[in-house]
Amino acid sequence: MTMVLPPDIELWICSFLRSRLKPFFPTLIVSNREPDDYDGSRPLVVVRDDGGGQSNRVLFDRSVGVTVRYGARAAPKPCRDLAARIYGLLTDPAICSIDGSPIAAVEEDGCNGPYFVAEDANIARCYLTVEFSAIGEFR
């Protein structure tokens, strides 16, 4: 019997964003968690899979949250611009046809942001969410 596992959407999105953004932001960090020693000196993108249901044997609904930290809190435009670029990349329907993409569809009504989030540190922070139908991994 073949098992169908939920896709590792965090891993795929992190790799996808690194490949698309590193040429423009060479010091960019993209991960599924914030590094313990993060000091704000480099742009940071944190991808989190918030899960979701399984719509059929092979399709999974996935809600993904993305946090962007970049630049000074008093001058947040670079952070907002990076977050907007990420939103555009992740909501482009072409993401479904990229080789190796687990994404079958972008669920537009589940996409929100980017918007600013209160931050204690002197680093601008934006947040956005995207929702996908994703193809499971066959084992």
Short mmCIF file of N, CA, C and O in Angstrom, two decimals:
data_model
loop_
_atom_site.label_atom_id
_atom_site.label_comp_id
_atom_site.label_asym_id
_atom_site.label_seq_id
_atom_site.Cartn_x
_atom_site.Cartn_y
_atom_site.Cartn_z
N MET A 1 0.84 -1.18 0.00
CA MET A 1 0.00 0.00 0.00
C MET A 1 0.89 1.25 0.00
O MET A 1 1.85 1.33 0.74
N THR A 2 0.55 2.20 -0.83
CA THR A 2 1.30 3.45 -0.92
C THR A 2 0.76 4.46 0.09
O THR A 2 -0.44 4.71 0.13
N MET A 3 1.67 5.00 0.88
CA MET A 3 1.30 6.06 1.82
C MET A 3 1.39 7.41 1.12
O MET A 3 2.23 7.60 0.23
N VAL A 4 0.53 8.34 1.52
CA VAL A 4 0.61 9.71 1.04
C VAL A 4 0.85 10.58 2.28
O VAL A 4 0.01 10.64 3.18
N LEU A 5 2.00 11.24 2.31
CA LEU A 5 2.38 12.07 3.44
C LEU A 5 2.13 13.54 3.11
O LEU A 5 2.25 13.94 1.95
N PRO A 6 1.82 14.36 4.11
CA PRO A 6 1.70 15.79 3.86
C PRO A 6 3.02 16.32 3.30
O PRO A 6 4.09 15.89 3.73
N PRO A 7 2.98 17.23 2.35
CA PRO A 7 4.22 17.75 1.77
C PRO A 7 4.97 18.61 2.78
O PRO A 7 4.38 19.24 3.65
N ASP A 8 6.30 18.63 2.64
CA ASP A 8 7.12 19.51 3.47
C ASP A 8 7.16 20.87 2.79
O ASP A 8 8.12 21.24 2.13
N ILE A 9 6.08 21.59 2.95
CA ILE A 9 5.90 22.87 2.26
C ILE A 9 6.89 23.93 2.77
O ILE A 9 7.34 24.77 2.00
N GLU A 10 7.24 23.87 4.06
CA GLU A 10 8.23 24.82 4.59
C GLU A 10 9.56 24.68 3.85
O GLU A 10 10.14 25.68 3.42
N LEU A 11 10.03 23.46 3.74
CA LEU A 11 11.31 23.21 3.07
C LEU A 11 11.27 23.70 1.63
O LEU A 11 12.18 24.39 1.16
N TRP A 12 10.20 23.36 0.91
CA TRP A 12 10.12 23.75 -0.49
C TRP A 12 10.06 25.27 -0.64
O TRP A 12 10.76 25.85 -1.47
N ILE A 13 9.23 25.93 0.17
CA ILE A 13 9.11 27.39 0.06
C ILE A 13 10.41 28.07 0.45
O ILE A 13 10.82 29.04 -0.21
N CYS A 14 11.09 27.60 1.49
CA CYS A 14 12.37 28.20 1.86
C CYS A 14 13.36 28.11 0.70
O CYS A 14 14.02 29.11 0.36
N SER A 15 13.47 26.95 0.08
CA SER A 15 14.38 26.78 -1.06
C SER A 15 13.97 27.68 -2.23
O SER A 15 14.81 28.32 -2.87
N PHE A 16 12.68 27.72 -2.51
CA PHE A 16 12.15 28.55 -3.59
C PHE A 16 12.48 30.03 -3.36
O PHE A 16 12.99 30.72 -4.25
N LEU A 17 12.20 30.53 -2.16
CA LEU A 17 12.46 31.94 -1.87
C LEU A 17 13.95 32.26 -1.90
O LEU A 17 14.34 33.32 -2.41
N ARG A 18 14.79 31.37 -1.38
CA ARG A 18 16.23 31.60 -1.45
C ARG A 18 16.67 31.76 -2.91
O ARG A 18 17.42 32.68 -3.25
N SER A 19 16.22 30.85 -3.76
CA SER A 19 16.66 30.90 -5.17
C SER A 19 16.18 32.16 -5.88
O SER A 19 16.88 32.68 -6.75
N ARG A 20 15.02 32.67 -5.51
CA ARG A 20 14.47 33.85 -6.19
C ARG A 20 14.98 35.17 -5.59
O ARG A 20 15.03 36.18 -6.29
N LEU A 21 15.36 35.17 -4.32
CA LEU A 21 15.68 36.43 -3.64
C LEU A 21 17.17 36.67 -3.40
O LEU A 21 17.60 37.81 -3.31
N LYS A 22 17.97 35.61 -3.29
CA LYS A 22 19.40 35.78 -2.99
C LYS A 22 20.13 36.68 -3.99
O LYS A 22 21.00 37.45 -3.59
N PRO A 23 19.79 36.63 -5.30
CA PRO A 23 20.49 37.53 -6.23
C PRO A 23 20.29 39.02 -5.89
O PRO A 23 21.16 39.85 -6.18
N PHE A 24 19.18 39.35 -5.26
CA PHE A 24 18.87 40.75 -4.92
C PHE A 24 19.24 41.09 -3.48
O PHE A 24 19.45 42.25 -3.15
N PHE A 25 19.27 40.08 -2.62
CA PHE A 25 19.56 40.25 -1.20
C PHE A 25 20.59 39.19 -0.79
O PHE A 25 20.25 38.16 -0.22
N PRO A 26 21.88 39.43 -1.12
CA PRO A 26 22.89 38.39 -0.93
C PRO A 26 23.07 37.93 0.53
O PRO A 26 23.50 36.81 0.77
N THR A 27 22.72 38.76 1.49
CA THR A 27 22.90 38.37 2.90
C THR A 27 21.61 37.82 3.52
O THR A 27 21.55 37.58 4.72
N LEU A 28 20.61 37.61 2.71
CA LEU A 28 19.30 37.14 3.17
C LEU A 28 19.38 35.80 3.90
O LEU A 28 20.09 34.89 3.47
N ILE A 29 18.62 35.68 4.98
CA ILE A 29 18.44 34.42 5.69
C ILE A 29 17.00 33.99 5.44
O ILE A 29 16.07 34.76 5.69
N VAL A 30 16.79 32.76 4.98
CA VAL A 30 15.46 32.19 4.81
C VAL A 30 15.46 30.87 5.56
O VAL A 30 16.29 30.00 5.28
N SER A 31 14.53 30.72 6.51
CA SER A 31 14.51 29.52 7.34
C SER A 31 13.10 29.26 7.84
O SER A 31 12.20 30.08 7.65
N ASN A 32 12.93 28.13 8.54
CA ASN A 32 11.64 27.85 9.16
C ASN A 32 11.64 28.24 10.63
O ASN A 32 10.69 27.96 11.35
N ARG A 33 12.71 28.89 11.09
CA ARG A 33 12.76 29.44 12.44
C ARG A 33 13.75 30.59 12.49
O ARG A 33 14.68 30.65 11.68
N GLU A 34 13.53 31.48 13.44
CA GLU A 34 14.44 32.60 13.60
C GLU A 34 15.69 32.12 14.33
O GLU A 34 15.59 31.46 15.36
N PRO A 35 16.88 32.44 13.80
CA PRO A 35 18.10 32.02 14.48
C PRO A 35 18.18 32.63 15.89
O PRO A 35 17.77 33.78 16.10
N ASP A 36 18.70 31.88 16.84
CA ASP A 36 18.82 32.36 18.22
C ASP A 36 19.65 33.62 18.31
O ASP A 36 19.40 34.47 19.16
N ASP A 37 20.64 33.76 17.44
CA ASP A 37 21.55 34.90 17.50
C ASP A 37 21.20 36.00 16.50
O ASP A 37 22.02 36.86 16.21
N TYR A 38 19.96 36.00 16.00
CA TYR A 38 19.57 37.02 15.00
C TYR A 38 19.64 38.40 15.62
O TYR A 38 19.05 38.67 16.66
N ASP A 39 20.39 39.30 14.94
CA ASP A 39 20.58 40.65 15.48
C ASP A 39 20.02 41.74 14.59
O ASP A 39 20.19 42.93 14.86
N GLY A 40 19.37 41.36 13.49
CA GLY A 40 18.76 42.35 12.62
C GLY A 40 19.68 42.93 11.58
O GLY A 40 19.27 43.80 10.81
N SER A 41 20.92 42.48 11.52
CA SER A 41 21.87 43.06 10.56
C SER A 41 21.66 42.55 9.14
O SER A 41 22.22 43.11 8.20
N ARG A 42 20.87 41.49 8.99
CA ARG A 42 20.58 40.91 7.67
C ARG A 42 19.08 40.74 7.52
O ARG A 42 18.38 40.54 8.51
N PRO A 43 18.56 40.82 6.30
CA PRO A 43 17.13 40.55 6.12
C PRO A 43 16.83 39.09 6.46
O PRO A 43 17.62 38.20 6.15
N LEU A 44 15.69 38.88 7.12
CA LEU A 44 15.31 37.55 7.58
C LEU A 44 13.89 37.23 7.11
O LEU A 44 12.98 38.05 7.26
N VAL A 45 13.71 36.02 6.59
CA VAL A 45 12.39 35.52 6.19
C VAL A 45 12.19 34.20 6.92
O VAL A 45 13.02 33.29 6.80
N VAL A 46 11.10 34.10 7.69
CA VAL A 46 10.78 32.87 8.42
C VAL A 46 9.46 32.33 7.87
O VAL A 46 8.44 33.03 7.87
N VAL A 47 9.50 31.07 7.42
CA VAL A 47 8.35 30.40 6.82
C VAL A 47 7.82 29.38 7.81
O VAL A 47 8.58 28.58 8.35
N ARG A 48 6.50 29.41 8.04
CA ARG A 48 5.88 28.48 8.98
C ARG A 48 4.65 27.84 8.36
O ARG A 48 3.74 28.53 7.93
N ASP A 49 4.64 26.52 8.35
CA ASP A 49 3.47 25.76 7.87
C ASP A 49 2.49 25.67 9.02
O ASP A 49 2.78 25.05 10.05
N ASP A 50 1.33 26.29 8.87
CA ASP A 50 0.29 26.25 9.91
C ASP A 50 -0.67 25.09 9.71
O ASP A 50 -1.68 25.00 10.39
N GLY A 51 -0.35 24.22 8.75
CA GLY A 51 -1.15 23.01 8.54
C GLY A 51 -2.45 23.28 7.82
O GLY A 51 -2.65 24.31 7.19
N GLY A 52 -3.32 22.30 7.93
CA GLY A 52 -4.61 22.36 7.25
C GLY A 52 -5.13 20.95 7.05
O GLY A 52 -4.48 19.98 7.43
N GLY A 53 -6.25 20.84 6.43
CA GLY A 53 -6.89 19.55 6.22
C GLY A 53 -6.39 18.85 4.98
O GLY A 53 -5.54 19.35 4.24
N GLN A 54 -6.95 17.68 4.77
CA GLN A 54 -6.66 16.90 3.57
C GLN A 54 -7.95 16.86 2.77
O GLN A 54 -8.96 16.35 3.23
N SER A 55 -7.91 17.40 1.55
CA SER A 55 -9.14 17.51 0.78
C SER A 55 -9.47 16.24 -0.01
O SER A 55 -10.62 16.02 -0.35
N ASN A 56 -8.47 15.43 -0.30
CA ASN A 56 -8.69 14.10 -0.87
C ASN A 56 -7.44 13.28 -0.62
O ASN A 56 -6.54 13.72 0.08
N ARG A 57 -7.34 12.12 -1.21
CA ARG A 57 -6.22 11.21 -0.93
C ARG A 57 -4.85 11.85 -1.16
O ARG A 57 -3.91 11.59 -0.42
N VAL A 58 -4.72 12.69 -2.15
CA VAL A 58 -3.41 13.24 -2.50
C VAL A 58 -3.27 14.75 -2.30
O VAL A 58 -2.16 15.27 -2.38
N LEU A 59 -4.35 15.46 -2.03
CA LEU A 59 -4.28 16.93 -1.88
C LEU A 59 -4.44 17.35 -0.43
O LEU A 59 -5.34 16.89 0.28
N PHE A 60 -3.58 18.26 -0.03
CA PHE A 60 -3.59 18.80 1.33
C PHE A 60 -3.79 20.31 1.26
O PHE A 60 -3.21 20.98 0.41
N ASP A 61 -4.61 20.84 2.14
CA ASP A 61 -4.77 22.28 2.27
C ASP A 61 -3.68 22.76 3.21
O ASP A 61 -3.56 22.23 4.32
N ARG A 62 -2.91 23.73 2.79
CA ARG A 62 -1.83 24.23 3.60
C ARG A 62 -1.91 25.73 3.74
O ARG A 62 -1.95 26.47 2.76
N SER A 63 -1.91 26.20 4.99
CA SER A 63 -1.84 27.62 5.30
C SER A 63 -0.41 27.90 5.77
O SER A 63 0.11 27.19 6.64
N VAL A 64 0.20 28.89 5.17
CA VAL A 64 1.60 29.20 5.46
C VAL A 64 1.70 30.65 5.91
O VAL A 64 1.16 31.55 5.27
N GLY A 65 2.40 30.86 7.03
CA GLY A 65 2.68 32.20 7.52
C GLY A 65 4.12 32.56 7.22
O GLY A 65 5.02 31.72 7.36
N VAL A 66 4.35 33.80 6.81
CA VAL A 66 5.70 34.27 6.50
C VAL A 66 5.96 35.56 7.26
O VAL A 66 5.20 36.52 7.13
N THR A 67 7.02 35.56 8.05
CA THR A 67 7.46 36.75 8.77
C THR A 67 8.70 37.30 8.08
O THR A 67 9.61 36.53 7.73
N VAL A 68 8.72 38.61 7.88
CA VAL A 68 9.87 39.28 7.26
C VAL A 68 10.37 40.33 8.24
O VAL A 68 9.59 41.16 8.72
N ARG A 69 11.66 40.28 8.53
CA ARG A 69 12.29 41.31 9.38
C ARG A 69 13.43 41.91 8.57
O ARG A 69 14.29 41.19 8.08
N TYR A 70 13.39 43.24 8.44
CA TYR A 70 14.38 43.89 7.59
C TYR A 70 14.35 45.39 7.82
O TYR A 70 13.30 46.02 7.69
N GLY A 71 15.49 45.96 8.13
CA GLY A 71 15.61 47.41 8.29
C GLY A 71 15.10 47.91 9.63
O GLY A 71 14.59 47.16 10.46
N ALA A 72 15.25 49.20 9.82
CA ALA A 72 14.87 49.83 11.09
C ALA A 72 13.36 49.99 11.20
O ALA A 72 12.67 50.23 10.21
N ARG A 73 12.86 49.85 12.41
CA ARG A 73 11.43 50.03 12.67
C ARG A 73 10.97 51.43 12.28
O ARG A 73 9.85 51.61 11.81
N ALA A 74 11.84 52.42 12.42
CA ALA A 74 11.49 53.80 12.07
C ALA A 74 11.51 54.04 10.56
O ALA A 74 11.01 55.07 10.10
N ALA A 75 12.10 53.12 9.81
CA ALA A 75 12.16 53.24 8.34
C ALA A 75 11.77 51.89 7.75
O ALA A 75 12.62 51.15 7.23
N PRO A 76 10.48 51.54 7.78
CA PRO A 76 10.05 50.19 7.45
C PRO A 76 9.85 49.87 5.96
O PRO A 76 9.52 48.75 5.62
N LYS A 77 10.07 50.83 5.07
CA LYS A 77 9.78 50.58 3.66
C LYS A 77 10.56 49.39 3.07
O LYS A 77 9.97 48.57 2.35
N PRO A 78 11.85 49.22 3.34
CA PRO A 78 12.54 48.03 2.79
C PRO A 78 11.90 46.72 3.24
O PRO A 78 11.79 45.78 2.45
N CYS A 79 11.45 46.66 4.47
CA CYS A 79 10.78 45.46 4.98
C CYS A 79 9.47 45.23 4.24
O CYS A 79 9.18 44.12 3.78
N ARG A 80 8.69 46.26 4.09
CA ARG A 80 7.40 46.14 3.40
C ARG A 80 7.59 45.76 1.94
O ARG A 80 6.87 44.93 1.41
N ASP A 81 8.61 46.34 1.30
CA ASP A 81 8.87 46.02 -0.11
C ASP A 81 9.30 44.57 -0.29
O ASP A 81 8.86 43.90 -1.22
N LEU A 82 10.16 44.07 0.61
CA LEU A 82 10.57 42.67 0.55
C LEU A 82 9.37 41.75 0.80
O LEU A 82 9.17 40.77 0.09
N ALA A 83 8.56 42.09 1.80
CA ALA A 83 7.37 41.28 2.09
C ALA A 83 6.40 41.28 0.90
O ALA A 83 5.83 40.23 0.56
N ALA A 84 6.23 42.41 0.25
CA ALA A 84 5.35 42.48 -0.92
C ALA A 84 5.90 41.63 -2.07
O ALA A 84 5.14 40.95 -2.77
N ARG A 85 7.21 41.64 -2.26
CA ARG A 85 7.82 40.81 -3.30
C ARG A 85 7.59 39.33 -3.01
O ARG A 85 7.25 38.55 -3.89
N ILE A 86 7.74 38.94 -1.75
CA ILE A 86 7.50 37.55 -1.34
C ILE A 86 6.04 37.18 -1.57
O ILE A 86 5.74 36.11 -2.10
N TYR A 87 5.14 38.07 -1.21
CA TYR A 87 3.71 37.82 -1.44
C TYR A 87 3.46 37.59 -2.93
O TYR A 87 2.75 36.65 -3.32
N GLY A 88 4.05 38.43 -3.77
CA GLY A 88 3.88 38.29 -5.21
C GLY A 88 4.43 36.96 -5.73
O GLY A 88 3.80 36.31 -6.56
N LEU A 89 5.60 36.56 -5.23
CA LEU A 89 6.18 35.28 -5.65
C LEU A 89 5.30 34.11 -5.25
O LEU A 89 5.08 33.18 -6.02
N LEU A 90 4.81 34.13 -4.01
CA LEU A 90 4.06 33.00 -3.49
C LEU A 90 2.61 32.92 -3.99
O LEU A 90 2.00 31.86 -3.92
N THR A 91 2.09 34.01 -4.50
CA THR A 91 0.71 34.00 -5.00
C THR A 91 0.63 33.99 -6.53
O THR A 91 -0.47 33.97 -7.09
N ASP A 92 1.76 33.95 -7.19
CA ASP A 92 1.79 33.86 -8.65
C ASP A 92 1.35 32.46 -9.06
O ASP A 92 1.96 31.47 -8.63
N PRO A 93 0.31 32.32 -9.87
CA PRO A 93 -0.15 30.99 -10.28
C PRO A 93 0.94 30.14 -10.94
O PRO A 93 0.86 28.91 -10.92
N ALA A 94 1.99 30.77 -11.48
CA ALA A 94 3.08 30.03 -12.11
C ALA A 94 3.84 29.15 -11.12
O ALA A 94 4.54 28.22 -11.52
N ILE A 95 3.68 29.41 -9.82
CA ILE A 95 4.35 28.61 -8.80
C ILE A 95 3.93 27.14 -8.89
O ILE A 95 4.68 26.24 -8.50
N CYS A 96 2.75 26.90 -9.42
CA CYS A 96 2.23 25.53 -9.54
C CYS A 96 2.95 24.73 -10.61
O CYS A 96 2.96 23.49 -10.55
N SER A 97 3.54 25.39 -11.59
CA SER A 97 4.15 24.67 -12.71
C SER A 97 5.68 24.61 -12.63
O SER A 97 6.31 24.13 -13.56
N ILE A 98 6.26 25.06 -11.54
CA ILE A 98 7.71 24.98 -11.36
C ILE A 98 8.09 23.52 -11.10
O ILE A 98 7.40 22.82 -10.35
N ASP A 99 9.15 23.05 -11.73
CA ASP A 99 9.61 21.67 -11.53
C ASP A 99 9.79 21.38 -10.04
O ASP A 99 10.44 22.15 -9.33
N GLY A 100 9.18 20.31 -9.58
CA GLY A 100 9.31 19.90 -8.19
C GLY A 100 8.37 20.59 -7.22
O GLY A 100 8.37 20.29 -6.04
N SER A 101 7.56 21.51 -7.72
CA SER A 101 6.64 22.23 -6.84
C SER A 101 5.54 21.31 -6.32
O SER A 101 4.88 20.63 -7.11
N PRO A 102 5.32 21.30 -5.01
CA PRO A 102 4.21 20.52 -4.46
C PRO A 102 2.89 21.28 -4.53
O PRO A 102 1.84 20.75 -4.18
N ILE A 103 2.93 22.53 -5.01
CA ILE A 103 1.75 23.38 -4.99
C ILE A 103 0.89 23.12 -6.22
O ILE A 103 1.34 23.25 -7.35
N ALA A 104 -0.36 22.73 -5.96
CA ALA A 104 -1.30 22.46 -7.04
C ALA A 104 -2.15 23.68 -7.37
O ALA A 104 -2.58 23.86 -8.50
N ALA A 105 -2.41 24.52 -6.35
CA ALA A 105 -3.23 25.72 -6.55
C ALA A 105 -2.96 26.72 -5.44
O ALA A 105 -2.68 26.34 -4.30
N VAL A 106 -3.06 28.00 -5.78
CA VAL A 106 -3.03 29.08 -4.79
C VAL A 106 -4.47 29.39 -4.45
O VAL A 106 -5.27 29.68 -5.35
N GLU A 107 -4.81 29.30 -3.19
CA GLU A 107 -6.17 29.60 -2.74
C GLU A 107 -6.22 31.08 -2.36
O GLU A 107 -5.87 31.46 -1.24
N GLU A 108 -6.63 31.92 -3.31
CA GLU A 108 -6.53 33.37 -3.15
C GLU A 108 -7.29 33.92 -1.96
O GLU A 108 -6.85 34.89 -1.34
N ASP A 109 -8.42 33.32 -1.60
CA ASP A 109 -9.18 33.85 -0.47
C ASP A 109 -8.49 33.60 0.87
O ASP A 109 -8.87 34.15 1.89
N GLY A 110 -7.43 32.79 0.87
CA GLY A 110 -6.67 32.53 2.09
C GLY A 110 -5.35 33.28 2.13
O GLY A 110 -4.52 33.02 3.00
N CYS A 111 -5.15 34.22 1.21
CA CYS A 111 -3.91 34.99 1.15
C CYS A 111 -4.16 36.39 1.71
O CYS A 111 -5.10 37.06 1.30
N ASN A 112 -3.30 36.81 2.64
CA ASN A 112 -3.47 38.10 3.31
C ASN A 112 -2.13 38.77 3.53
O ASN A 112 -1.13 38.12 3.80
N GLY A 113 -2.16 40.11 3.50
CA GLY A 113 -0.96 40.86 3.83
C GLY A 113 -0.28 41.39 2.58
O GLY A 113 -0.86 41.33 1.50
N PRO A 114 0.93 41.85 2.75
CA PRO A 114 1.64 41.92 4.02
C PRO A 114 1.16 43.09 4.88
O PRO A 114 0.65 44.08 4.36
N TYR A 115 1.33 42.91 6.18
CA TYR A 115 1.01 43.99 7.09
C TYR A 115 2.05 44.05 8.19
O TYR A 115 2.74 43.07 8.48
N PHE A 116 2.19 45.24 8.80
CA PHE A 116 3.19 45.43 9.83
C PHE A 116 2.73 44.81 11.14
O PHE A 116 1.54 44.79 11.46
N VAL A 117 3.70 44.30 11.88
CA VAL A 117 3.47 43.69 13.19
C VAL A 117 4.30 44.46 14.21
O VAL A 117 5.44 44.83 13.92
N ALA A 118 3.73 44.69 15.39
CA ALA A 118 4.48 45.38 16.45
C ALA A 118 5.75 44.60 16.77
O ALA A 118 5.74 43.37 16.80
N GLU A 119 6.80 45.31 17.00
CA GLU A 119 8.12 44.70 17.23
C GLU A 119 8.78 45.43 18.39
O GLU A 119 8.82 46.64 18.41
N ASP A 120 9.30 44.68 19.36
CA ASP A 120 10.01 45.28 20.49
C ASP A 120 11.39 45.77 20.08
O ASP A 120 11.84 46.82 20.51
N ALA A 121 12.08 44.99 19.26
CA ALA A 121 13.40 45.38 18.79
C ALA A 121 13.27 46.49 17.75
O ALA A 121 12.20 46.71 17.19
N ASN A 122 14.37 47.16 17.49
CA ASN A 122 14.37 48.23 16.50
C ASN A 122 14.55 47.65 15.10
O ASN A 122 15.45 48.03 14.36
N ILE A 123 13.68 46.70 14.75
CA ILE A 123 13.72 46.05 13.44
C ILE A 123 12.30 46.03 12.90
O ILE A 123 11.37 45.65 13.61
N ALA A 124 12.12 46.45 11.67
CA ALA A 124 10.79 46.41 11.06
C ALA A 124 10.38 44.95 10.85
O ALA A 124 11.20 44.09 10.53
N ARG A 125 9.08 44.68 11.05
CA ARG A 125 8.56 43.31 10.89
C ARG A 125 7.23 43.35 10.14
O ARG A 125 6.33 44.10 10.50
N CYS A 126 7.13 42.53 9.11
CA CYS A 126 5.89 42.35 8.36
C CYS A 126 5.50 40.88 8.41
O CYS A 126 6.34 40.00 8.60
N TYR A 127 4.22 40.64 8.19
CA TYR A 127 3.69 39.28 8.21
C TYR A 127 2.71 39.13 7.05
O TYR A 127 2.02 40.08 6.68
N LEU A 128 2.68 37.93 6.48
CA LEU A 128 1.71 37.63 5.43
C LEU A 128 1.34 36.17 5.54
O LEU A 128 2.07 35.36 6.12
N THR A 129 0.18 35.83 4.99
CA THR A 129 -0.24 34.43 4.93
C THR A 129 -0.61 34.09 3.51
O THR A 129 -1.09 34.93 2.74
N VAL A 130 -0.36 32.84 3.16
CA VAL A 130 -0.76 32.31 1.86
C VAL A 130 -1.36 30.93 2.10
O VAL A 130 -1.02 30.25 3.06
N GLU A 131 -2.28 30.57 1.23
CA GLU A 131 -2.93 29.27 1.36
C GLU A 131 -2.82 28.54 0.03
O GLU A 131 -3.03 29.12 -1.03
N PHE A 132 -2.49 27.25 0.14
CA PHE A 132 -2.28 26.44 -1.05
C PHE A 132 -3.05 25.13 -0.95
O PHE A 132 -3.33 24.64 0.14
N SER A 133 -3.33 24.55 -2.10
CA SER A 133 -3.61 23.12 -2.21
C SER A 133 -2.29 22.52 -2.64
O SER A 133 -1.68 22.98 -3.62
N ALA A 134 -1.84 21.51 -1.90
CA ALA A 134 -0.52 20.95 -2.17
C ALA A 134 -0.62 19.43 -2.33
O ALA A 134 -1.45 18.77 -1.68
N ILE A 135 0.22 18.91 -3.19
CA ILE A 135 0.24 17.48 -3.48
C ILE A 135 1.10 16.78 -2.45
O ILE A 135 2.23 17.20 -2.16
N GLY A 136 0.57 15.71 -1.90
CA GLY A 136 1.30 14.93 -0.91
C GLY A 136 2.50 14.20 -1.48
O GLY A 136 2.66 14.10 -2.71
N GLU A 137 3.33 13.69 -0.58
CA GLU A 137 4.49 12.91 -0.97
C GLU A 137 4.14 11.44 -0.91
O GLU A 137 3.64 10.95 0.11
N PHE A 138 4.41 10.72 -1.98
CA PHE A 138 4.07 9.30 -2.06
C PHE A 138 5.24 8.46 -1.53
O PHE A 138 6.37 8.66 -1.93
N ARG A 139 4.92 7.55 -0.65
CA ARG A 139 5.95 6.64 -0.10
C ARG A 139 5.49 5.23 -0.15
O ARG A 139 4.39 4.89 0.03
#
